[in-house]
Amino acid sequence: FRKTEELPGERNSSGVVCAGGTGSCITVRSGDKLPLIPAHQAKMFFDYKLTPSADLGADVIALSSMFVRGNENNQHQAGGAFLGGGETGAFAVLNLRASYQVTPMVSVFARVNNVFDREYSSAGQLGQRFVNSAGNFAGDNVSTTFFGPGAPRTGWVGLKIDLDRPTKSGRSADRD
């Protein structure tokens, strides 16, 4: 954040009574980190031409922890009536891909994302729980951290047909 400001903070453990005497507020100070934006991220891509027709590739995406929405002052802590902390965990996922050029117009490909089926959170928010751990309605005023799950392992194969194939002159067929 660039400037100090008072924001609503009902579900933040560091919230205090707002200046007007109603509700709970948090003070965000210049320099506090924005929620849902990791301080560090790395994205690495690797490609290898196995043969003139076959390609293999991998990419790794790594993100550091992020403050969740509602923890704009970066001070929320778990404890008492506050379940869950104010940050997501850091994570890294590995994705693999391969392709094979069958003809100049046709190729087949395969891809697997999140190869190790890593469980991670891609987002989070402070909020009020309405259902307890037993699955019953909770009429209490307990706050919790809700996390948005990251994508599980997924895989697919496909066929690619390139209708914009080059002609003998080197120009695309639809442009001759």
CSV table of N, CA and C in Angstrom, one decimal:
chain,number,residue,atom,x,y,z
A,1,PHE,N,0.8,-1.2,0.0
A,1,PHE,CA,0.0,0.0,0.0
A,1,PHE,C,0.9,1.2,0.0
A,2,ARG,N,0.4,2.3,-0.6
A,2,ARG,CA,1.2,3.6,-0.6
A,2,ARG,C,0.9,4.5,0.5
A,3,LYS,N,-0.3,4.4,1.1
A,3,LYS,CA,-0.7,5.4,2.2
A,3,LYS,C,-1.4,4.7,3.3
A,4,THR,N,-1.4,5.3,4.4
A,4,THR,CA,-2.1,4.8,5.6
A,4,THR,C,-3.6,5.0,5.5
A,5,GLU,N,-4.4,4.0,5.8
A,5,GLU,CA,-5.8,4.1,5.7
A,5,GLU,C,-6.5,3.1,6.7
A,6,GLU,N,-7.7,3.5,7.1
A,6,GLU,CA,-8.5,2.6,7.9
A,6,GLU,C,-9.5,1.8,7.1
A,7,LEU,N,-9.5,0.5,7.2
A,7,LEU,CA,-10.4,-0.3,6.4
A,7,LEU,C,-11.3,-1.2,7.3
A,8,PRO,N,-12.5,-1.7,6.9
A,8,PRO,CA,-13.2,-2.6,7.7
A,8,PRO,C,-12.4,-3.9,7.9
A,9,GLY,N,-12.5,-4.4,9.1
A,9,GLY,CA,-11.7,-5.6,9.5
A,9,GLY,C,-12.5,-6.5,10.4
A,10,GLU,N,-13.7,-6.8,10.2
A,10,GLU,CA,-14.5,-7.6,11.1
A,10,GLU,C,-13.9,-9.0,11.4
A,11,ARG,N,-13.3,-9.6,10.4
A,11,ARG,CA,-12.8,-10.9,10.6
A,11,ARG,C,-11.3,-11.0,10.8
A,12,ASN,N,-10.6,-9.8,10.9
A,12,ASN,CA,-9.2,-9.8,11.2
A,12,ASN,C,-9.0,-9.7,12.7
A,13,SER,N,-8.1,-10.6,13.2
A,13,SER,CA,-7.8,-10.7,14.7
A,13,SER,C,-7.2,-9.4,15.2
A,14,SER,N,-6.6,-8.6,14.4
A,14,SER,CA,-6.0,-7.3,14.9
A,14,SER,C,-7.0,-6.1,14.7
A,15,GLY,N,-8.3,-6.4,14.4
A,15,GLY,CA,-9.3,-5.3,14.3
A,15,GLY,C,-9.6,-4.7,15.6
A,16,VAL,N,-9.8,-3.4,15.5
A,16,VAL,CA,-10.3,-2.6,16.7
A,16,VAL,C,-11.5,-1.9,16.4
A,17,VAL,N,-12.2,-1.3,17.4
A,17,VAL,CA,-13.4,-0.5,17.1
A,17,VAL,C,-13.1,0.6,16.2
A,18,CYS,N,-13.9,0.8,15.2
A,18,CYS,CA,-13.7,1.9,14.2
A,18,CYS,C,-13.9,3.3,14.9
A,19,ALA,N,-13.3,4.3,14.2
A,19,ALA,CA,-13.3,5.6,14.7
A,19,ALA,C,-14.7,6.1,15.0
A,20,GLY,N,-15.7,5.7,14.3
A,20,GLY,CA,-17.1,6.1,14.5
A,20,GLY,C,-17.8,5.3,15.6
A,21,GLY,N,-17.1,4.4,16.2
A,21,GLY,CA,-17.6,3.6,17.3
A,21,GLY,C,-18.4,2.4,16.9
A,22,THR,N,-18.5,2.1,15.6
A,22,THR,CA,-19.3,1.0,15.1
A,22,THR,C,-18.4,0.1,14.3
A,23,GLY,N,-18.6,-1.2,14.5
A,23,GLY,CA,-17.8,-2.2,13.6
A,23,GLY,C,-16.4,-2.3,14.1
A,24,SER,N,-15.6,-3.1,13.3
A,24,SER,CA,-14.2,-3.4,13.6
A,24,SER,C,-13.4,-2.9,12.4
A,25,CYS,N,-12.3,-2.2,12.6
A,25,CYS,CA,-11.5,-1.7,11.5
A,25,CYS,C,-10.0,-2.2,11.7
A,26,ILE,N,-9.3,-2.1,10.7
A,26,ILE,CA,-7.8,-2.4,10.7
A,26,ILE,C,-7.1,-1.2,10.1
A,27,THR,N,-5.9,-0.9,10.5
A,27,THR,CA,-5.2,0.2,10.0
A,27,THR,C,-4.1,-0.4,9.0
A,28,VAL,N,-4.2,0.0,7.8
A,28,VAL,CA,-3.3,-0.4,6.7
A,28,VAL,C,-2.3,0.7,6.6
A,29,ARG,N,-1.0,0.4,6.7
A,29,ARG,CA,0.1,1.4,6.7
A,29,ARG,C,0.8,1.4,5.4
A,30,SER,N,1.4,2.5,5.0
A,30,SER,CA,2.2,2.5,3.8
A,30,SER,C,3.3,1.4,3.9
A,31,GLY,N,3.4,0.6,2.9
A,31,GLY,CA,4.4,-0.5,2.9
A,31,GLY,C,3.8,-1.8,3.2
A,32,ASP,N,2.6,-1.9,3.8
A,32,ASP,CA,1.9,-3.2,4.0
A,32,ASP,C,1.7,-3.9,2.6
A,33,LYS,N,1.9,-5.2,2.6
A,33,LYS,CA,1.8,-5.9,1.3
A,33,LYS,C,0.3,-6.1,0.9
A,34,LEU,N,0.1,-6.0,-0.4
A,34,LEU,CA,-1.2,-6.2,-1.0
A,34,LEU,C,-1.6,-7.7,-0.8
A,35,PRO,N,-2.9,-8.0,-0.5
A,35,PRO,CA,-3.3,-9.4,-0.4
A,35,PRO,C,-3.3,-10.0,-1.8
A,36,LEU,N,-3.1,-11.3,-1.8
A,36,LEU,CA,-3.1,-12.2,-3.0
A,36,LEU,C,-2.0,-11.9,-4.0
A,37,ILE,N,-1.0,-11.2,-3.6
A,37,ILE,CA,0.1,-11.0,-4.5
A,37,ILE,C,1.4,-11.5,-3.8
A,38,PRO,N,2.0,-12.6,-4.4
A,38,PRO,CA,3.2,-13.1,-3.7
A,38,PRO,C,4.4,-12.2,-3.8
A,39,ALA,N,5.2,-12.1,-2.8
A,39,ALA,CA,6.4,-11.3,-2.8
A,39,ALA,C,7.4,-11.8,-3.8
A,40,HIS,N,7.4,-13.2,-4.0
A,40,HIS,CA,8.4,-13.8,-4.9
A,40,HIS,C,7.7,-14.8,-5.8
A,41,GLN,N,8.1,-14.8,-7.1
A,41,GLN,CA,7.6,-15.9,-7.9
A,41,GLN,C,8.6,-16.2,-9.0
A,42,ALA,N,8.7,-17.5,-9.4
A,42,ALA,CA,9.6,-17.9,-10.4
A,42,ALA,C,8.9,-18.8,-11.3
A,43,LYS,N,9.1,-18.6,-12.6
A,43,LYS,CA,8.5,-19.4,-13.7
A,43,LYS,C,9.7,-19.8,-14.6
A,44,MET,N,9.9,-21.1,-14.7
A,44,MET,CA,11.0,-21.7,-15.5
A,44,MET,C,10.4,-22.6,-16.6
A,45,PHE,N,10.9,-22.5,-17.8
A,45,PHE,CA,10.4,-23.3,-18.9
A,45,PHE,C,11.6,-24.0,-19.6
A,46,PHE,N,11.4,-25.2,-19.9
A,46,PHE,CA,12.5,-26.0,-20.5
A,46,PHE,C,11.9,-26.7,-21.7
A,47,ASP,N,12.6,-26.7,-22.8
A,47,ASP,CA,12.2,-27.4,-24.0
A,47,ASP,C,13.4,-28.2,-24.6
A,48,TYR,N,13.1,-29.4,-25.1
A,48,TYR,CA,14.2,-30.2,-25.6
A,48,TYR,C,13.6,-30.9,-26.9
A,49,LYS,N,14.4,-30.7,-28.0
A,49,LYS,CA,14.0,-31.3,-29.3
A,49,LYS,C,14.7,-32.7,-29.3
A,50,LEU,N,13.9,-33.7,-29.0
A,50,LEU,CA,14.3,-35.1,-28.9
A,50,LEU,C,14.8,-35.6,-30.3
A,51,THR,N,13.9,-35.4,-31.3
A,51,THR,CA,14.2,-35.7,-32.7
A,51,THR,C,13.7,-34.6,-33.5
A,52,PRO,N,13.9,-34.5,-34.8
A,52,PRO,CA,13.3,-33.5,-35.6
A,52,PRO,C,11.8,-33.4,-35.5
A,53,SER,N,11.1,-34.5,-35.1
A,53,SER,CA,9.7,-34.5,-35.0
A,53,SER,C,9.1,-34.5,-33.6
A,54,ALA,N,10.0,-34.8,-32.6
A,54,ALA,CA,9.5,-35.0,-31.3
A,54,ALA,C,10.1,-33.9,-30.3
A,55,ASP,N,9.2,-33.3,-29.5
A,55,ASP,CA,9.6,-32.3,-28.5
A,55,ASP,C,9.2,-32.7,-27.1
A,56,LEU,N,10.0,-32.4,-26.2
A,56,LEU,CA,9.6,-32.6,-24.8
A,56,LEU,C,9.8,-31.3,-24.1
A,57,GLY,N,9.0,-31.0,-23.0
A,57,GLY,CA,9.1,-29.8,-22.3
A,57,GLY,C,8.6,-29.9,-20.9
A,58,ALA,N,9.0,-29.0,-20.1
A,58,ALA,CA,8.6,-28.9,-18.7
A,58,ALA,C,8.5,-27.5,-18.3
A,59,ASP,N,7.7,-27.2,-17.3
A,59,ASP,CA,7.7,-25.8,-16.7
A,59,ASP,C,7.4,-26.0,-15.2
A,60,VAL,N,8.1,-25.1,-14.4
A,60,VAL,CA,7.9,-25.1,-13.0
A,60,VAL,C,7.4,-23.7,-12.6
A,61,ILE,N,6.3,-23.7,-11.8
A,61,ILE,CA,5.8,-22.4,-11.4
A,61,ILE,C,5.9,-22.4,-9.9
A,62,ALA,N,6.6,-21.5,-9.3
A,62,ALA,CA,6.8,-21.4,-7.8
A,62,ALA,C,6.4,-20.0,-7.3
A,63,LEU,N,5.5,-20.0,-6.3
A,63,LEU,CA,5.1,-18.7,-5.7
A,63,LEU,C,5.3,-18.8,-4.2
A,64,SER,N,5.8,-17.7,-3.6
A,64,SER,CA,5.9,-17.6,-2.2
A,64,SER,C,4.5,-17.4,-1.5
A,65,SER,N,4.4,-17.4,-0.2
A,65,SER,CA,3.1,-17.2,0.4
A,65,SER,C,2.5,-15.9,0.1
A,66,MET,N,1.2,-15.8,0.3
A,66,MET,CA,0.5,-14.5,0.0
A,66,MET,C,-0.4,-14.2,1.2
A,67,PHE,N,-0.6,-12.9,1.5
A,67,PHE,CA,-1.6,-12.5,2.5
A,67,PHE,C,-3.0,-12.7,1.9
A,68,VAL,N,-3.9,-13.1,2.7
A,68,VAL,CA,-5.3,-13.4,2.2
A,68,VAL,C,-6.1,-12.1,2.2
A,69,ARG,N,-7.1,-12.0,1.4
A,69,ARG,CA,-8.0,-10.9,1.4
A,69,ARG,C,-8.6,-10.7,2.8
A,70,GLY,N,-8.7,-9.5,3.3
A,70,GLY,CA,-9.1,-9.2,4.7
A,70,GLY,C,-8.0,-9.1,5.7
A,71,ASN,N,-6.8,-9.4,5.2
A,71,ASN,CA,-5.6,-9.2,6.0
A,71,ASN,C,-4.7,-8.2,5.3
A,72,GLU,N,-5.3,-7.1,4.9
A,72,GLU,CA,-4.5,-6.0,4.2
A,72,GLU,C,-3.5,-5.4,5.1
A,73,ASN,N,-3.6,-5.5,6.4
A,73,ASN,CA,-2.6,-4.9,7.3
A,73,ASN,C,-1.5,-5.9,7.7
A,74,ASN,N,-1.6,-7.1,7.1
A,74,ASN,CA,-0.6,-8.2,7.3
A,74,ASN,C,-0.4,-8.6,8.7
A,75,GLN,N,-1.4,-8.4,9.6
A,75,GLN,CA,-1.2,-8.7,11.0
A,75,GLN,C,-2.2,-9.7,11.6
A,76,HIS,N,-3.0,-10.3,10.8
A,76,HIS,CA,-4.0,-11.3,11.4
A,76,HIS,C,-3.3,-12.5,11.9
A,77,GLN,N,-3.7,-13.0,13.0
A,77,GLN,CA,-3.1,-14.3,13.6
A,77,GLN,C,-4.2,-15.2,14.0
A,78,ALA,N,-4.0,-16.5,13.9
A,78,ALA,CA,-5.0,-17.5,14.4
A,78,ALA,C,-5.0,-17.5,15.9
A,79,GLY,N,-6.1,-17.9,16.5
A,79,GLY,CA,-6.2,-18.0,17.9
A,79,GLY,C,-7.6,-17.6,18.4
A,80,GLY,N,-8.1,-18.2,19.5
A,80,GLY,CA,-9.4,-17.9,20.1
A,80,GLY,C,-10.5,-18.0,19.1
A,81,ALA,N,-11.2,-17.0,18.8
A,81,ALA,CA,-12.4,-17.0,17.9
A,81,ALA,C,-11.9,-16.9,16.4
A,82,PHE,N,-10.6,-16.9,16.2
A,82,PHE,CA,-10.1,-16.8,14.8
A,82,PHE,C,-9.4,-18.1,14.4
A,83,LEU,N,-10.0,-18.8,13.5
A,83,LEU,CA,-9.4,-20.1,13.0
A,83,LEU,C,-8.7,-19.8,11.7
A,84,GLY,N,-7.5,-20.2,11.7
A,84,GLY,CA,-6.7,-20.1,10.4
A,84,GLY,C,-5.9,-18.8,10.4
A,85,GLY,N,-4.7,-18.9,9.8
A,85,GLY,CA,-3.8,-17.7,9.7
A,85,GLY,C,-4.2,-16.8,8.6
A,86,GLY,N,-3.4,-15.8,8.3
A,86,GLY,CA,-3.7,-14.8,7.3
A,86,GLY,C,-2.9,-14.9,6.1
A,87,GLU,N,-2.3,-16.1,5.8
A,87,GLU,CA,-1.5,-16.2,4.6
A,87,GLU,C,-1.8,-17.6,4.0
A,88,THR,N,-1.6,-17.7,2.7
A,88,THR,CA,-1.5,-19.0,2.0
A,88,THR,C,-0.1,-19.5,2.2
A,89,GLY,N,0.1,-20.8,1.9
A,89,GLY,CA,1.4,-21.4,1.9
A,89,GLY,C,2.1,-21.1,0.6
A,90,ALA,N,3.4,-21.2,0.6
A,90,ALA,CA,4.2,-21.1,-0.7
A,90,ALA,C,4.0,-22.5,-1.4
A,91,PHE,N,4.2,-22.5,-2.7
A,91,PHE,CA,4.1,-23.7,-3.4
A,91,PHE,C,4.8,-23.7,-4.7
A,92,ALA,N,5.1,-24.9,-5.3
A,92,ALA,CA,5.7,-25.0,-6.6
A,92,ALA,C,5.0,-26.2,-7.3
A,93,VAL,N,4.7,-26.1,-8.6
A,93,VAL,CA,4.1,-27.2,-9.3
A,93,VAL,C,4.9,-27.4,-10.6
A,94,LEU,N,5.0,-28.7,-11.0
A,94,LEU,CA,5.7,-29.1,-12.2
A,94,LEU,C,4.7,-29.5,-13.2
A,95,ASN,N,4.9,-29.0,-14.5
A,95,ASN,CA,4.0,-29.4,-15.6
A,95,ASN,C,4.9,-30.0,-16.7
A,96,LEU,N,4.4,-31.1,-17.3
A,96,LEU,CA,5.2,-31.7,-18.4
A,96,LEU,C,4.4,-31.7,-19.7
A,97,ARG,N,5.1,-31.7,-20.8
A,97,ARG,CA,4.4,-31.7,-22.1
A,97,ARG,C,5.3,-32.4,-23.2
A,98,ALA,N,4.6,-33.0,-24.2
A,98,ALA,CA,5.4,-33.7,-25.3
A,98,ALA,C,4.5,-33.5,-26.5
A,99,SER,N,5.2,-33.5,-27.7
A,99,SER,CA,4.5,-33.4,-28.9
A,99,SER,C,5.3,-34.2,-30.0
A,100,TYR,N,4.6,-34.6,-31.0
A,100,TYR,CA,5.2,-35.4,-32.1
A,100,TYR,C,4.5,-34.9,-33.4
A,101,GLN,N,5.3,-34.5,-34.3
A,101,GLN,CA,4.9,-34.0,-35.6
A,101,GLN,C,4.7,-35.2,-36.6
A,102,VAL,N,3.5,-35.7,-36.8
A,102,VAL,CA,3.2,-36.8,-37.6
A,102,VAL,C,3.4,-36.5,-39.1
A,103,THR,N,2.9,-35.4,-39.5
A,103,THR,CA,3.1,-34.9,-40.9
A,103,THR,C,3.3,-33.4,-40.8
A,104,PRO,N,3.6,-32.7,-41.9
A,104,PRO,CA,3.7,-31.3,-41.8
A,104,PRO,C,2.4,-30.6,-41.3
A,105,MET,N,1.3,-31.2,-41.5
A,105,MET,CA,0.0,-30.6,-41.1
A,105,MET,C,-0.5,-31.2,-39.7
A,106,VAL,N,-0.1,-32.3,-39.3
A,106,VAL,CA,-0.7,-33.0,-38.2
A,106,VAL,C,0.4,-33.3,-37.1
A,107,SER,N,0.0,-33.0,-35.9
A,107,SER,CA,0.8,-33.3,-34.7
A,107,SER,C,-0.1,-33.8,-33.6
A,108,VAL,N,0.5,-34.6,-32.7
A,108,VAL,CA,-0.2,-35.1,-31.5
A,108,VAL,C,0.6,-34.5,-30.3
A,109,PHE,N,-0.1,-34.3,-29.2
A,109,PHE,CA,0.5,-33.8,-28.1
A,109,PHE,C,-0.1,-34.4,-26.8
A,110,ALA,N,0.6,-34.3,-25.7
A,110,ALA,CA,0.2,-34.7,-24.4
A,110,ALA,C,0.7,-33.7,-23.4
A,111,ARG,N,-0.1,-33.5,-22.3
A,111,ARG,CA,0.3,-32.6,-21.3
A,111,ARG,C,-0.2,-33.1,-19.9
A,112,VAL,N,0.6,-32.9,-18.9
A,112,VAL,CA,0.2,-33.2,-17.5
A,112,VAL,C,0.6,-32.0,-16.7
A,113,ASN,N,-0.4,-31.4,-16.0
A,113,ASN,CA,-0.2,-30.3,-15.1
A,113,ASN,C,-0.2,-30.8,-13.7
A,114,ASN,N,0.6,-30.2,-12.8
A,114,ASN,CA,0.7,-30.5,-11.4
A,114,ASN,C,1.0,-32.0,-11.3
A,115,VAL,N,2.1,-32.4,-11.9
A,115,VAL,CA,2.6,-33.8,-12.0
A,115,VAL,C,2.5,-34.5,-10.6
A,116,PHE,N,3.0,-33.9,-9.6
A,116,PHE,CA,3.0,-34.5,-8.3
A,116,PHE,C,1.7,-34.4,-7.4
A,117,ASP,N,0.7,-33.8,-8.1
A,117,ASP,CA,-0.6,-33.6,-7.5
A,117,ASP,C,-0.5,-32.8,-6.2
A,118,ARG,N,0.3,-31.8,-6.2
A,118,ARG,CA,0.6,-31.0,-5.0
A,118,ARG,C,-0.7,-30.2,-4.6
A,119,GLU,N,-1.1,-30.3,-3.4
A,119,GLU,CA,-2.2,-29.5,-2.9
A,119,GLU,C,-1.7,-28.2,-2.4
A,120,TYR,N,-2.3,-27.1,-3.0
A,120,TYR,CA,-1.9,-25.8,-2.6
A,120,TYR,C,-3.1,-24.8,-2.7
A,121,SER,N,-3.0,-23.6,-2.2
A,121,SER,CA,-4.0,-22.6,-2.2
A,121,SER,C,-3.6,-21.5,-3.2
A,122,SER,N,-4.5,-21.2,-4.1
A,122,SER,CA,-4.2,-20.1,-5.0
A,122,SER,C,-4.7,-18.8,-4.6
A,123,ALA,N,-5.6,-18.8,-3.5
A,123,ALA,CA,-6.2,-17.6,-3.0
A,123,ALA,C,-6.7,-17.8,-1.6
A,124,GLY,N,-7.1,-16.8,-0.9
A,124,GLY,CA,-7.7,-17.0,0.4
A,124,GLY,C,-8.4,-15.7,0.9
A,125,GLN,N,-9.3,-15.9,1.8
A,125,GLN,CA,-10.1,-14.7,2.4
A,125,GLN,C,-10.5,-15.0,3.8
A,126,LEU,N,-10.5,-14.0,4.6
A,126,LEU,CA,-11.0,-14.1,6.0
A,126,LEU,C,-12.5,-13.9,5.9
A,127,GLY,N,-13.2,-14.8,6.7
A,127,GLY,CA,-14.7,-14.7,6.7
A,127,GLY,C,-15.3,-15.4,7.9
A,128,GLN,N,-16.6,-15.4,8.0
A,128,GLN,CA,-17.3,-16.0,9.1
A,128,GLN,C,-17.7,-17.4,8.8
A,129,ARG,N,-17.5,-18.3,9.7
A,129,ARG,CA,-17.9,-19.7,9.4
A,129,ARG,C,-19.4,-19.9,9.8
A,130,PHE,N,-20.1,-20.7,9.0
A,130,PHE,CA,-21.5,-21.0,9.3
A,130,PHE,C,-21.7,-22.4,9.5
A,131,VAL,N,-20.7,-23.3,9.2
A,131,VAL,CA,-20.7,-24.7,9.5
A,131,VAL,C,-19.5,-25.1,10.2
A,132,ASN,N,-19.6,-25.8,11.3
A,132,ASN,CA,-18.5,-26.2,12.1
A,132,ASN,C,-17.8,-27.5,11.5
A,133,SER,N,-16.7,-28.0,12.2
A,133,SER,CA,-16.0,-29.1,11.6
A,133,SER,C,-16.8,-30.4,11.6
A,134,ALA,N,-17.9,-30.5,12.4
A,134,ALA,CA,-18.8,-31.6,12.4
A,134,ALA,C,-19.8,-31.6,11.3
A,135,GLY,N,-19.9,-30.5,10.6
A,135,GLY,CA,-20.8,-30.3,9.5
A,135,GLY,C,-22.1,-29.7,9.9
A,136,ASN,N,-22.2,-29.2,11.2
A,136,ASN,CA,-23.5,-28.7,11.7
A,136,ASN,C,-23.5,-27.2,11.6
A,137,PHE,N,-24.7,-26.6,11.5
A,137,PHE,CA,-24.8,-25.1,11.5
A,137,PHE,C,-24.1,-24.6,12.7
A,138,ALA,N,-23.3,-23.6,12.5
A,138,ALA,CA,-22.6,-22.9,13.7
A,138,ALA,C,-23.1,-21.5,13.8
A,139,GLY,N,-23.9,-21.3,14.9
A,139,GLY,CA,-24.5,-20.0,15.1
A,139,GLY,C,-23.6,-19.1,15.9
A,140,ASP,N,-22.3,-19.4,15.9
A,140,ASP,CA,-21.3,-18.6,16.7
A,140,ASP,C,-20.8,-17.5,15.8
A,141,ASN,N,-19.9,-16.8,16.4
A,141,ASN,CA,-19.3,-15.7,15.7
A,141,ASN,C,-17.8,-16.0,15.5
A,142,VAL,N,-17.5,-17.1,15.0
A,142,VAL,CA,-16.1,-17.6,14.8
A,142,VAL,C,-15.7,-17.2,13.4
A,143,SER,N,-14.5,-16.6,13.3
A,143,SER,CA,-13.9,-16.3,12.0
A,143,SER,C,-13.0,-17.4,11.5
A,144,THR,N,-12.9,-17.5,10.2
A,144,THR,CA,-12.0,-18.5,9.7
A,144,THR,C,-11.4,-18.0,8.4
A,145,THR,N,-10.4,-18.7,8.0
A,145,THR,CA,-9.7,-18.4,6.7
A,145,THR,C,-10.2,-19.4,5.7
A,146,PHE,N,-10.8,-18.9,4.6
A,146,PHE,CA,-11.2,-19.7,3.5
A,146,PHE,C,-10.1,-19.7,2.4
A,147,PHE,N,-9.8,-20.9,1.9
A,147,PHE,CA,-8.7,-21.0,0.9
A,147,PHE,C,-9.3,-21.5,-0.4
A,148,GLY,N,-8.9,-20.9,-1.5
A,148,GLY,CA,-9.2,-21.3,-2.9
A,148,GLY,C,-8.2,-22.4,-3.3
A,149,PRO,N,-8.7,-23.6,-3.5
A,149,PRO,CA,-7.7,-24.7,-3.8
A,149,PRO,C,-7.1,-24.5,-5.2
A,150,GLY,N,-5.9,-24.8,-5.4
A,150,GLY,CA,-5.2,-24.8,-6.7
A,150,GLY,C,-5.7,-26.0,-7.5
A,151,ALA,N,-5.4,-26.0,-8.8
A,151,ALA,CA,-5.8,-27.1,-9.7
A,151,ALA,C,-5.1,-28.4,-9.3
A,152,PRO,N,-5.8,-29.5,-9.3
A,152,PRO,CA,-5.2,-30.8,-9.0
A,152,PRO,C,-4.5,-31.3,-10.3
A,153,ARG,N,-3.9,-32.5,-10.2
A,153,ARG,CA,-3.2,-33.0,-11.4
A,153,ARG,C,-4.3,-33.2,-12.5
A,154,THR,N,-3.9,-32.7,-13.7
A,154,THR,CA,-4.8,-32.9,-14.8
A,154,THR,C,-3.9,-33.3,-16.0
A,155,GLY,N,-4.5,-34.0,-16.9
A,155,GLY,CA,-3.7,-34.5,-18.1
A,155,GLY,C,-4.7,-34.6,-19.3
A,156,TRP,N,-4.1,-34.4,-20.5
A,156,TRP,CA,-4.9,-34.5,-21.7
A,156,TRP,C,-4.0,-34.8,-22.8
A,157,VAL,N,-4.5,-35.4,-23.9
A,157,VAL,CA,-3.9,-35.6,-25.1
A,157,VAL,C,-4.7,-35.0,-26.2
A,158,GLY,N,-4.0,-34.7,-27.3
A,158,GLY,CA,-4.8,-34.0,-28.4
A,158,GLY,C,-4.1,-34.2,-29.7
A,159,LEU,N,-4.9,-33.8,-30.7
A,159,LEU,CA,-4.4,-33.8,-32.1
A,159,LEU,C,-4.5,-32.4,-32.6
A,160,LYS,N,-3.5,-31.9,-33.3
A,160,LYS,CA,-3.5,-30.6,-33.9
A,160,LYS,C,-3.4,-30.7,-35.4
A,161,ILE,N,-4.3,-30.1,-36.1
A,161,ILE,CA,-4.3,-30.0,-37.5
A,161,ILE,C,-4.1,-28.6,-38.0
A,162,ASP,N,-3.0,-28.4,-38.7
A,162,ASP,CA,-2.6,-27.0,-39.1
A,162,ASP,C,-3.1,-26.8,-40.5
A,163,LEU,N,-4.3,-26.1,-40.7
A,163,LEU,CA,-4.8,-25.9,-42.0
A,163,LEU,C,-4.2,-24.7,-42.8
A,164,ASP,N,-3.3,-24.0,-42.1
A,164,ASP,CA,-2.5,-22.9,-42.7
A,164,ASP,C,-1.2,-23.4,-43.1
A,165,ARG,N,-1.1,-24.5,-43.8
A,165,ARG,CA,0.2,-25.2,-44.2
A,165,ARG,C,0.9,-24.4,-45.3
A,166,PRO,N,2.2,-24.4,-45.3
A,166,PRO,CA,2.9,-23.7,-46.3
A,166,PRO,C,2.8,-24.4,-47.7
A,167,THR,N,2.9,-23.7,-48.7
A,167,THR,CA,2.9,-24.3,-50.1
A,167,THR,C,4.4,-24.4,-50.5
A,168,LYS,N,4.7,-24.9,-51.7
A,168,LYS,CA,6.0,-25.0,-52.2
A,168,LYS,C,6.7,-23.7,-52.3
A,169,SER,N,6.0,-22.6,-52.5
A,169,SER,CA,6.6,-21.3,-52.6
A,169,SER,C,6.9,-20.7,-51.2
A,170,GLY,N,6.5,-21.4,-50.1
A,170,GLY,CA,6.8,-20.9,-48.8
A,170,GLY,C,5.7,-20.0,-48.2
A,171,ARG,N,4.7,-19.7,-49.0
A,171,ARG,CA,3.6,-18.9,-48.5
A,171,ARG,C,2.5,-19.7,-48.1
A,172,SER,N,1.6,-19.3,-47.3
A,172,SER,CA,0.5,-20.0,-46.8
A,172,SER,C,-0.5,-20.3,-48.0
A,173,ALA,N,-1.1,-21.5,-48.0
A,173,ALA,CA,-2.1,-21.9,-49.0
A,173,ALA,C,-3.2,-20.9,-49.2
A,174,ASP,N,-3.7,-20.3,-48.1
A,174,ASP,CA,-4.9,-19.4,-48.3
A,174,ASP,C,-4.5,-18.0,-48.7
A,175,ARG,N,-3.2,-17.8,-48.9
A,175,ARG,CA,-2.8,-16.4,-49.3
A,175,ARG,C,-2.3,-16.4,-50.7
A,176,ASP,N,-2.2,-17.6,-51.4
A,176,ASP,CA,-1.7,-17.7,-52.8
A,176,ASP,C,-2.7,-17.3,-53.8
